Backbone as CSV, one residue per row, in Angstrom:
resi,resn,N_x,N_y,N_z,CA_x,CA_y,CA_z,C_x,C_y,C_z
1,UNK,-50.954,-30.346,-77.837,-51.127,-29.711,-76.526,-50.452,-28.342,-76.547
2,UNK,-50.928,-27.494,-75.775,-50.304,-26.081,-75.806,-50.282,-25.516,-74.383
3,UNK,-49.485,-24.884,-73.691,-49.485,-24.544,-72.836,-50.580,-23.472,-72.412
4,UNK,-50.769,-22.221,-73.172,-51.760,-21.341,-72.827,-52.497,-20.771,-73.900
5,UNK,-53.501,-19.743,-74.325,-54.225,-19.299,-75.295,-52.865,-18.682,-76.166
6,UNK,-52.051,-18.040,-75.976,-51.316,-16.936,-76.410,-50.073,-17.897,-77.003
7,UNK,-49.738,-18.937,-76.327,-48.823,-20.066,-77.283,-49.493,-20.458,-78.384
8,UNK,-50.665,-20.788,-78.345,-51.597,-21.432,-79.526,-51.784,-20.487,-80.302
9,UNK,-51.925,-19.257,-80.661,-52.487,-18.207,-80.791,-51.108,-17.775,-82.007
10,UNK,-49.821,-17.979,-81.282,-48.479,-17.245,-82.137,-48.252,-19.091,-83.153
11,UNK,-48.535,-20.286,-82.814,-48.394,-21.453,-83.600,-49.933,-20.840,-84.281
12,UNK,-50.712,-20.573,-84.472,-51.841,-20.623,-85.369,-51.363,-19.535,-86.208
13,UNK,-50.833,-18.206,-86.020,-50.593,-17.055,-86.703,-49.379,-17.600,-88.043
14,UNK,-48.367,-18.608,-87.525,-47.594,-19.021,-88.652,-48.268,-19.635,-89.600
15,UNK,-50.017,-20.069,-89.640,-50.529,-21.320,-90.484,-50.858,-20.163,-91.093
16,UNK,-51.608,-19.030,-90.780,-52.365,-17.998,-91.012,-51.469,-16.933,-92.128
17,UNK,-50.371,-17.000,-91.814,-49.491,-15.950,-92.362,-49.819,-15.989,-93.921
18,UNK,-49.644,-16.782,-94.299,-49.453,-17.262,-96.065,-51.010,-16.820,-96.997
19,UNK,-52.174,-16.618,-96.183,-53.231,-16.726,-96.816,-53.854,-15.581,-96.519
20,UNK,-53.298,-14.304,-96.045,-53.848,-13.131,-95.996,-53.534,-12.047,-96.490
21,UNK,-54.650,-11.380,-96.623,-53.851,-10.244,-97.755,-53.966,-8.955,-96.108
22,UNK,-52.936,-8.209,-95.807,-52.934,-7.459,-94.164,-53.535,-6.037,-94.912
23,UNK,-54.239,-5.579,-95.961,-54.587,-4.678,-95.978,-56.211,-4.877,-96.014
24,UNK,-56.612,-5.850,-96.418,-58.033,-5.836,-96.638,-58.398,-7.632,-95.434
25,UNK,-57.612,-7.782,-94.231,-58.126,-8.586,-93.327,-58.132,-8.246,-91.800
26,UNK,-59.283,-8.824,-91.179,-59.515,-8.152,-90.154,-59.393,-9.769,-89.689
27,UNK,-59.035,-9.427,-87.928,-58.612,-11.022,-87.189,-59.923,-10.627,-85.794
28,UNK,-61.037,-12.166,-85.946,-61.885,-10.911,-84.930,-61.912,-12.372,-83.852
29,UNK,-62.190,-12.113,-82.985,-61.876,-13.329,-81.648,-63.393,-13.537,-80.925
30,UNK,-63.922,-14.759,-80.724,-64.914,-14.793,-80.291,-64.763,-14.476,-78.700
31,UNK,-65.406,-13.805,-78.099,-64.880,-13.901,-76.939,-66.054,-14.946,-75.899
32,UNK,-65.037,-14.904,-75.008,-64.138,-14.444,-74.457,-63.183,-15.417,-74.598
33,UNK,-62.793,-16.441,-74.629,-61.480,-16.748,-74.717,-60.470,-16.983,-76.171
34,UNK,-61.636,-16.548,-77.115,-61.048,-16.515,-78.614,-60.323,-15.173,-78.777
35,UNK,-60.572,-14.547,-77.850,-60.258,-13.008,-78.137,-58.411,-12.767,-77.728
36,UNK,-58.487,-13.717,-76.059,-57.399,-13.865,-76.213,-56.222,-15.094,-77.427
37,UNK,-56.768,-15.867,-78.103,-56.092,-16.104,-78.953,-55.543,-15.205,-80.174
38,UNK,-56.913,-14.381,-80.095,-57.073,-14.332,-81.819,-56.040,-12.533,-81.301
39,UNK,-55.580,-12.154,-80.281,-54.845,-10.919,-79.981,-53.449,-11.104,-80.113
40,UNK,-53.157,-12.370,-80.315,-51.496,-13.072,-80.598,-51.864,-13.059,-81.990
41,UNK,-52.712,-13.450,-83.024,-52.942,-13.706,-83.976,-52.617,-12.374,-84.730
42,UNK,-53.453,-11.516,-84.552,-53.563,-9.869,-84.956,-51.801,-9.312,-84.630
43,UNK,-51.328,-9.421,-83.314,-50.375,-8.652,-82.764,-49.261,-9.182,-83.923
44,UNK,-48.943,-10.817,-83.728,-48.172,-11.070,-84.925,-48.045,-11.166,-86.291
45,UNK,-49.196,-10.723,-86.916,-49.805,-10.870,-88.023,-49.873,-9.083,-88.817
46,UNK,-49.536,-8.471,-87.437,-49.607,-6.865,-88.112,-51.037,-6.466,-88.499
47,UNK,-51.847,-7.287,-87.767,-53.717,-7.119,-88.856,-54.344,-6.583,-87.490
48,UNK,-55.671,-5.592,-87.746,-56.722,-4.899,-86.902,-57.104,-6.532,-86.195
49,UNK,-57.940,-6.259,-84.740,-58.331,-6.754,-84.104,-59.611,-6.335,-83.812
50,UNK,-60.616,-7.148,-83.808,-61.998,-6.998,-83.510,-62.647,-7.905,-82.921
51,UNK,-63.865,-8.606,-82.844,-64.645,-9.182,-81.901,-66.090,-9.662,-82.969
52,UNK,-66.297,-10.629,-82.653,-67.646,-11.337,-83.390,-68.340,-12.058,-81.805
53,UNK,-68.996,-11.389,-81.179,-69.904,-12.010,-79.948,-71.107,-13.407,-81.104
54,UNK,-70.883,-14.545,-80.127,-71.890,-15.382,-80.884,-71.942,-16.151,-79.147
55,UNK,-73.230,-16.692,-79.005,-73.533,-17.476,-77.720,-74.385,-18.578,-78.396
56,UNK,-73.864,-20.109,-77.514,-74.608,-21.203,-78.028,-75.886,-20.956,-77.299
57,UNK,-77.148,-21.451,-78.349,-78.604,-21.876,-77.682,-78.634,-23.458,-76.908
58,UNK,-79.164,-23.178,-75.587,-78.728,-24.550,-74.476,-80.243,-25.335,-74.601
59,UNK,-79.618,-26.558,-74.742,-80.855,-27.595,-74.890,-81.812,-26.739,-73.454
60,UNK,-83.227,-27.086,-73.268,-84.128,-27.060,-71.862,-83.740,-28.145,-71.246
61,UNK,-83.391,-28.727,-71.041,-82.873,-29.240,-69.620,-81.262,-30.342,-69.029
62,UNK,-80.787,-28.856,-70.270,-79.382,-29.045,-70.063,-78.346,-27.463,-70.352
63,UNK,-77.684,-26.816,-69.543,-77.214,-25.896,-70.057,-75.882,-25.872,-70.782
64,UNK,-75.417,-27.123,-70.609,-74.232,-27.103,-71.144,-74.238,-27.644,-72.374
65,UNK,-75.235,-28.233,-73.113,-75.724,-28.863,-74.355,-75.857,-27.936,-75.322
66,UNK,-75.275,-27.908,-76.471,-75.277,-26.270,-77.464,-76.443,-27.487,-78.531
67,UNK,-77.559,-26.482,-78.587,-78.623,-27.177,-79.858,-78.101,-26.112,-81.282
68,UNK,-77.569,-25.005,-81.310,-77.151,-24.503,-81.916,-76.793,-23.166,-81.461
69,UNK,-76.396,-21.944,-82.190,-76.047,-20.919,-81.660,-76.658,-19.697,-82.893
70,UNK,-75.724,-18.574,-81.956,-76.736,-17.415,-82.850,-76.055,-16.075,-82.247
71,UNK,-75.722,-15.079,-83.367,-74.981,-13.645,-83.345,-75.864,-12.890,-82.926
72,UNK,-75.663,-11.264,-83.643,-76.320,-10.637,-83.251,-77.886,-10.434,-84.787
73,UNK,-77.375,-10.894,-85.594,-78.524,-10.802,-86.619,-79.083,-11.819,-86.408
74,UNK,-80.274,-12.402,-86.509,-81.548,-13.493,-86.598,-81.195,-14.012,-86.998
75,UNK,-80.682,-14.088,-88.819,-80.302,-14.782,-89.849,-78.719,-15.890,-89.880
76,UNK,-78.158,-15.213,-88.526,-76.692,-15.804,-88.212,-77.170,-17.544,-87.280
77,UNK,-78.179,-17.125,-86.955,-78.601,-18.614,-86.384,-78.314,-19.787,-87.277
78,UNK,-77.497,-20.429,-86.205,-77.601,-21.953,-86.539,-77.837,-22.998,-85.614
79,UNK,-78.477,-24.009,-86.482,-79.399,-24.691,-85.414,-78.859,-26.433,-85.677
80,UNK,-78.906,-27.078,-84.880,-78.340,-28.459,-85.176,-79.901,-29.141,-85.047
81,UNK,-80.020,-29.594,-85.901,-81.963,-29.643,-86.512,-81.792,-31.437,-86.021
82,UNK,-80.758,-31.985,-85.939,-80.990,-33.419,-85.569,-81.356,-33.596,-84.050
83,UNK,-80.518,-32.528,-83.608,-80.687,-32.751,-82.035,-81.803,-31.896,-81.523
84,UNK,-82.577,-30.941,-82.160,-83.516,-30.504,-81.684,-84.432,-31.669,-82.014
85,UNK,-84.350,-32.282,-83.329,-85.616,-33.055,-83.333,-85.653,-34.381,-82.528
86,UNK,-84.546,-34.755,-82.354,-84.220,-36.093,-81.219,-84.882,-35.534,-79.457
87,UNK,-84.560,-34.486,-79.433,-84.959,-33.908,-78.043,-86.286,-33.190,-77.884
88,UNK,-87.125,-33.190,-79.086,-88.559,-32.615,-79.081,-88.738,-31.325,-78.912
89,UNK,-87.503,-30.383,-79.014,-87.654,-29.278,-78.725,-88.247,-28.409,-79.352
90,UNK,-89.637,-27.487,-79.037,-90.616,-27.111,-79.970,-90.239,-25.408,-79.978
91,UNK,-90.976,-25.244,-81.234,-90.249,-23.592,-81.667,-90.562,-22.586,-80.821
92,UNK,-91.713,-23.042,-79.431,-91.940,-21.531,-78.990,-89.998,-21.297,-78.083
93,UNK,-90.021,-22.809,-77.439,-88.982,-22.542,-76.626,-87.444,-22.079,-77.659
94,UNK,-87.346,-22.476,-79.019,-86.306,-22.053,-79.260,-85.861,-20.286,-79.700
95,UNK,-87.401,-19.957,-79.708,-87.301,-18.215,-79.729,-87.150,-17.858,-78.671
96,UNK,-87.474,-18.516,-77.786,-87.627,-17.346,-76.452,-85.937,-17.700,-75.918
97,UNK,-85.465,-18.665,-76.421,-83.948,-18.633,-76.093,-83.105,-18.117,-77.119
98,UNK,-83.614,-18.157,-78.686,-82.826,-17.049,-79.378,-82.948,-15.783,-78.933
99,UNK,-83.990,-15.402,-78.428,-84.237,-14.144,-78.251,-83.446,-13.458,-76.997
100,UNK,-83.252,-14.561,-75.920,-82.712,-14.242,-74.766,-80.987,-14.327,-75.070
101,UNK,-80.331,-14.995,-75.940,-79.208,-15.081,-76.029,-78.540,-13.786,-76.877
102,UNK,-79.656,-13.332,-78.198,-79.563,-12.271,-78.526,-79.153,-10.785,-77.954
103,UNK,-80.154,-11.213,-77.013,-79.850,-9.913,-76.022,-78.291,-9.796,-75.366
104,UNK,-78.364,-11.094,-74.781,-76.728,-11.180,-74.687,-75.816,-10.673,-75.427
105,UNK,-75.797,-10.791,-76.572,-74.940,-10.537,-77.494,-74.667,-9.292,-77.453
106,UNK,-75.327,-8.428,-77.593,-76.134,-6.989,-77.616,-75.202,-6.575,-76.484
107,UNK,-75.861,-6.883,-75.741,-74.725,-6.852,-74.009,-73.252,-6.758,-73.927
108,UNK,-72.916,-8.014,-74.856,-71.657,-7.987,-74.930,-71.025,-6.880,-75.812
109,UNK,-71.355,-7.107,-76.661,-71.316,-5.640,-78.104,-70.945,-4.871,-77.237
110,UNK,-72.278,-4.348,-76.549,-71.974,-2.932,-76.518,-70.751,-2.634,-74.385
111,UNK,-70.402,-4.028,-74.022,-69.463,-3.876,-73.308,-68.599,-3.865,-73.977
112,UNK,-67.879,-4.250,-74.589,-66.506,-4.566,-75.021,-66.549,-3.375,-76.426
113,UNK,-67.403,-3.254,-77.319,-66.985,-1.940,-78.507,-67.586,-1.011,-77.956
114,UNK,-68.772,-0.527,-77.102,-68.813,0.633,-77.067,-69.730,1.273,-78.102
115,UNK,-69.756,2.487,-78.833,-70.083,2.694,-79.882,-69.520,2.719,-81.108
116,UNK,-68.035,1.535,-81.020,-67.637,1.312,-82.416,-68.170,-0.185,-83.046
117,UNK,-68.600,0.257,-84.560,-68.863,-0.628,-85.409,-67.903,-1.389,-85.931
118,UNK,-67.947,-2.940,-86.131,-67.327,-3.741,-87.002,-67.601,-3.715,-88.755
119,UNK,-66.462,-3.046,-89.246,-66.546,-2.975,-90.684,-65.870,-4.374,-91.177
120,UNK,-66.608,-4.932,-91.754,-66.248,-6.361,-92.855,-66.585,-6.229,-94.317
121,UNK,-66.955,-5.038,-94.633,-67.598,-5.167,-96.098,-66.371,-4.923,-96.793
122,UNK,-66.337,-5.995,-97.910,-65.555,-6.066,-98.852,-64.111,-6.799,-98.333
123,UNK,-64.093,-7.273,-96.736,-62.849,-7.782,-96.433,-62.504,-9.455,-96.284
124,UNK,-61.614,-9.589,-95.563,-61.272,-11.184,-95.514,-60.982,-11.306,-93.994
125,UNK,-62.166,-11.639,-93.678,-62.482,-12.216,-91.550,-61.826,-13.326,-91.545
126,UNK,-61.534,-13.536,-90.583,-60.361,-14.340,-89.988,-60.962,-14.051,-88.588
127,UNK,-62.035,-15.521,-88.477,-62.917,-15.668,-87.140,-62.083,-16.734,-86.184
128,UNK,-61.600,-16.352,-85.387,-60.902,-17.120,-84.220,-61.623,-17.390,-82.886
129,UNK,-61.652,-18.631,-82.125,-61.849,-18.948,-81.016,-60.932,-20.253,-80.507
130,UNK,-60.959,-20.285,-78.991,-59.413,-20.955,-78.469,-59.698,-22.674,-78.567
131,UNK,-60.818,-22.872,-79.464,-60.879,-24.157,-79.612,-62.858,-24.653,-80.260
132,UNK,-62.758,-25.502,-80.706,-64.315,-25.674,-81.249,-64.589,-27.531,-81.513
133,UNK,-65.568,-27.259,-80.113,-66.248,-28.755,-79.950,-67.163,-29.229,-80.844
134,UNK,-68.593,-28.324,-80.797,-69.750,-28.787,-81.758,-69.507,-28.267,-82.909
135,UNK,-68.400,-27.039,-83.254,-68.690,-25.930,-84.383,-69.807,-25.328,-84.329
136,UNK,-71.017,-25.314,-83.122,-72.144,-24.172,-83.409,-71.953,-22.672,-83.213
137,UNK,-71.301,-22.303,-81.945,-70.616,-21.064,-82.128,-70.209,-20.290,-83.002
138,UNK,-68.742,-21.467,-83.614,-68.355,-20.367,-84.586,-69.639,-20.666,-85.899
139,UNK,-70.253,-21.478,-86.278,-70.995,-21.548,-87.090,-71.894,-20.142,-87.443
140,UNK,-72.250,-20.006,-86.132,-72.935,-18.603,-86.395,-72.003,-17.306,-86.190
141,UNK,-71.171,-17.389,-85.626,-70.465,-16.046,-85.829,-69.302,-15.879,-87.654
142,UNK,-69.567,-17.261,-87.979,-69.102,-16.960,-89.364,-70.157,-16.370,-90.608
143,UNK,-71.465,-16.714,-90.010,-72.761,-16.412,-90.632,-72.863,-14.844,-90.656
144,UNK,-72.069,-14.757,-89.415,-72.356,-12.955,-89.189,-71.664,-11.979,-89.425
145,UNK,-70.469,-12.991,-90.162,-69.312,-12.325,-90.619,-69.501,-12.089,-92.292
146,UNK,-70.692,-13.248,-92.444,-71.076,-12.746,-93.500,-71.958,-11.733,-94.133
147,UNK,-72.641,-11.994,-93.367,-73.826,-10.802,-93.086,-73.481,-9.336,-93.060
148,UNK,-72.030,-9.019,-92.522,-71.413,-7.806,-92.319,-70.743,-7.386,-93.701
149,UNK,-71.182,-8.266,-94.332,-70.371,-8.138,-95.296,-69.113,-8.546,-95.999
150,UNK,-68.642,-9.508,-95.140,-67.021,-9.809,-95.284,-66.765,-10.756,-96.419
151,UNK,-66.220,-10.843,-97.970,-66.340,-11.245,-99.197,-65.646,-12.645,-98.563
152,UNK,-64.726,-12.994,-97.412,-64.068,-14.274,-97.646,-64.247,-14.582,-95.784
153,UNK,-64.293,-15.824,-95.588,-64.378,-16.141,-94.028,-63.521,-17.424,-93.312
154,UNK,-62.666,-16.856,-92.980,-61.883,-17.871,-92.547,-61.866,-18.317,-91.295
155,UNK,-62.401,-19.500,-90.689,-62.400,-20.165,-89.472,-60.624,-20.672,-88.937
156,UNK,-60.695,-19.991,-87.574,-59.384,-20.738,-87.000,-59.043,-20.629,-85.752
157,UNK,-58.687,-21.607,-85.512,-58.792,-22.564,-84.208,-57.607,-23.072,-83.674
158,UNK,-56.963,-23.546,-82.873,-56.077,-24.093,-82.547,-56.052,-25.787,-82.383
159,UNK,-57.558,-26.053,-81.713,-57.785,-27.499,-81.427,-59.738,-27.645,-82.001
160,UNK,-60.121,-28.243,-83.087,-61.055,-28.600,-83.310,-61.350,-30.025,-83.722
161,UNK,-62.734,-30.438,-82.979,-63.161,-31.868,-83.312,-63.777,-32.426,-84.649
162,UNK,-63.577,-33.694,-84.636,-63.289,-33.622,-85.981,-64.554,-33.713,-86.888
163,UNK,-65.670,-33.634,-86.009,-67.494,-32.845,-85.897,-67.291,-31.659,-86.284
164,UNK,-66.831,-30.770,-85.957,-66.758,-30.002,-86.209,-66.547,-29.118,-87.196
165,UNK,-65.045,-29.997,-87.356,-64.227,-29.479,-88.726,-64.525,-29.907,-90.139
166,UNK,-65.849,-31.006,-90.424,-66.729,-31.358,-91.357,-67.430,-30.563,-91.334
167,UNK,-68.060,-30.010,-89.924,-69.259,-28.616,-90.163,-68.766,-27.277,-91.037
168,UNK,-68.053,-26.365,-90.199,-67.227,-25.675,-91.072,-66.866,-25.787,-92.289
169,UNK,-66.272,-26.734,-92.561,-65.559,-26.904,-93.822,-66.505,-26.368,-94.621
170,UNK,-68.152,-26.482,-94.572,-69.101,-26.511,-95.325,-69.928,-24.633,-94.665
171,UNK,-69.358,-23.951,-93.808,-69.908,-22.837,-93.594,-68.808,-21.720,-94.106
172,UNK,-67.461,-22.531,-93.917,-66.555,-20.976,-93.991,-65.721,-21.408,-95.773
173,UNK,-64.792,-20.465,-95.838,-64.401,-20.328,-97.005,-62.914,-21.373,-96.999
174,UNK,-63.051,-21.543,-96.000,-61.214,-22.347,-95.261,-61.347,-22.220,-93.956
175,UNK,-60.859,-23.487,-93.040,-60.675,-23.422,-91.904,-59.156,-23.764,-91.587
176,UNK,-58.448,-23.368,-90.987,-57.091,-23.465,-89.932,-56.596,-23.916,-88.852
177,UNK,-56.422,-24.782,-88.452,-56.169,-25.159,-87.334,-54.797,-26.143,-87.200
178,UNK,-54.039,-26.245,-85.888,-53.133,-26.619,-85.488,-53.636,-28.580,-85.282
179,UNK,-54.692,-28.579,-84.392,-55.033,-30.171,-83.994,-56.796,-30.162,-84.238
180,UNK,-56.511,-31.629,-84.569,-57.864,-32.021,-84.984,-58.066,-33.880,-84.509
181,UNK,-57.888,-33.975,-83.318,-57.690,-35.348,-82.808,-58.866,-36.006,-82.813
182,UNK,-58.647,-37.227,-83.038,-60.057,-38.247,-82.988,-60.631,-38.249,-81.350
183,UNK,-59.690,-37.928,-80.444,-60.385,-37.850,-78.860,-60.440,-36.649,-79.040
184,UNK,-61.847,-36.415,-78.479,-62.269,-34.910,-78.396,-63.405,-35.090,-77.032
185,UNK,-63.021,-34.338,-76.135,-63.977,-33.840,-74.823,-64.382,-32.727,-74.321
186,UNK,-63.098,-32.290,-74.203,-63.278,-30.466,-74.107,-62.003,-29.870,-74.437
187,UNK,-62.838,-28.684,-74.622,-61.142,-27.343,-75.468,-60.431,-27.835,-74.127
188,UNK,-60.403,-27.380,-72.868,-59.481,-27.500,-71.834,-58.906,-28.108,-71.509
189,UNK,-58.966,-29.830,-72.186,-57.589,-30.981,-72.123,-56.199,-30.686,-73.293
190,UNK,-56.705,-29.793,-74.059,-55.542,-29.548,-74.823,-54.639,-28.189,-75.150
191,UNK,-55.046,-27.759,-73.409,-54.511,-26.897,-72.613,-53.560,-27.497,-71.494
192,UNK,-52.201,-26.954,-71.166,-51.952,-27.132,-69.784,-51.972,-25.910,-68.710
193,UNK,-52.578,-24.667,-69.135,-52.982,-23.524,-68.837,-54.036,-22.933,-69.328
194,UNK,-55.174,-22.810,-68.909,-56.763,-22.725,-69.860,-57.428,-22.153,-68.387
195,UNK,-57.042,-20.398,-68.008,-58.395,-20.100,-66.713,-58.917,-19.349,-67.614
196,UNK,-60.212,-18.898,-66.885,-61.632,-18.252,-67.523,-60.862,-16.920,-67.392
197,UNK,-61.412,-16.354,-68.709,-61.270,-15.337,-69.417,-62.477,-14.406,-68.664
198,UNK,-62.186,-13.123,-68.440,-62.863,-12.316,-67.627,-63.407,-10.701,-68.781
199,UNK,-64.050,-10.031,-69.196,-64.676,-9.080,-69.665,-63.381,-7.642,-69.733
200,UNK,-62.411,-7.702,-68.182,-61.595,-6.983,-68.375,-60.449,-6.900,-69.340
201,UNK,-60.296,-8.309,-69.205,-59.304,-9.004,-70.240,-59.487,-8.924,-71.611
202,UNK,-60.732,-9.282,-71.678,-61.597,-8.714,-72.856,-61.086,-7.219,-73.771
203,UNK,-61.576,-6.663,-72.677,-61.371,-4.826,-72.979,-59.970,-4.656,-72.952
204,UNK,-59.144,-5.080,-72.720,-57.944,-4.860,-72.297,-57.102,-5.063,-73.841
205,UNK,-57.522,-6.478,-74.206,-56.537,-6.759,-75.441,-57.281,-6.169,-76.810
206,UNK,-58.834,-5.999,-76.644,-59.012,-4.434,-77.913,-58.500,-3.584,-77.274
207,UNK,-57.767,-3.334,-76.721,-57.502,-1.496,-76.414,-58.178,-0.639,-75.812
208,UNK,-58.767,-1.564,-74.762,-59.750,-0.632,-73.943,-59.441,-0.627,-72.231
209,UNK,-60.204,0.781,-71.594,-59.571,0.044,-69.973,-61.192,1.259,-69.688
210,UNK,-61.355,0.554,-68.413,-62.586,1.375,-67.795,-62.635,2.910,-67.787
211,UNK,-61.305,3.935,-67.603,-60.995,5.141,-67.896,-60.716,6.073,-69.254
212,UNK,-60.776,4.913,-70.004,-60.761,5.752,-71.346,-62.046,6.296,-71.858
């Protein structure tokens, strides 16, 4: 249990310490609430801070159901192929929701960087978010970390299920994490402080404010 993102965030940075090289690693936070982890991570760690936007694809007639997820490249898609095929879900509908989540992404990008690019080529990513239920999220934002180029990809988490942490194991190069409990429901029980993360907050911990 952890009290808030930023407690979890300075206990994950001590697991983290030993396996990075701080000249050639970048610490990037899914946002929005990975961002505030992964800004304790960076701050104590002495390493750049960046951002990997990834949004889960929602079953049709459930929004809170992740069938898989997807970055900003096509190729970062990942898809949980059991549960689409258990739920009949046919390919026109899963483009027109990659396509719509895409855009999102895009959205987000260009709120929170602006017109700066994420450089990963040739480095060692260190993809953070404040907790991981299905692993589809980060699944694809580690895809896109590859895609950018980044030679090594490290998943890390504070609280992941233990679904999850079999998925990963098999997408990233090493995963990190503090808890990995056999009860798993949501990131927010293994919080005793967990409110929604807001876009300002966002901008705020890259180094940004509406006047700059």
């Amino acid at each position: 249990m952890f009290f808030d993102r930023q407690e979890a965030g300075r206990k994950l940075a001590c697991k983290i310490k030993g396996v990075v090289n701080k000249e050639k690693a970048v610490v990037l936070g899914i946002p929005r609430g990975g961002v505030m982890v992964a800004s304790e991570i960076a701050s104590n760690l002495g390493l750049p801070l960046g951002i990997l936007v990834a949004k889960k694809l929602a079953a049709p007639q459930d929004s809170e159901l992740a069938i898989g997820a997807v970055s900003l490249h096509p190729d970062s898609i990942f898809l949980n192929q059991e549960l689409v095929a258990s739920l009949g879900i046919n390919k026109a509908y899963l483009e027109q929701e990659k396509k719509f989540k895409m855009a999102e992404v895009k959205r987000r990008e260009r709120e929170y960087l602006g017109e700066k690019k994420i450089d990963l080529l040739g480095k060692k990513a260190i993809v953070v978010d404040d907790g991981v239920a299905t692993g589809a999220t980060m699944a694809a934002a580690i895809r896109q970390a590859r895609l950018l180029g980044a030679r090594k990809v490290i998943a890390a988490t504070p609280v992941i299920s233990r679904e999850a942490l079999k998925l990963l194991q098999e997408e990233a190069d090493q995963v990190i994490y503090e808890e990995a409990p056999l009860a798993f429901w949501s990131v927010s029980q293994f919080y005793h402080h967990f409110p929604q993360v807001n876009d300002e907050q966002v901008k705020e911990a890259l180094g940004y404010n509406r006047n700059s």
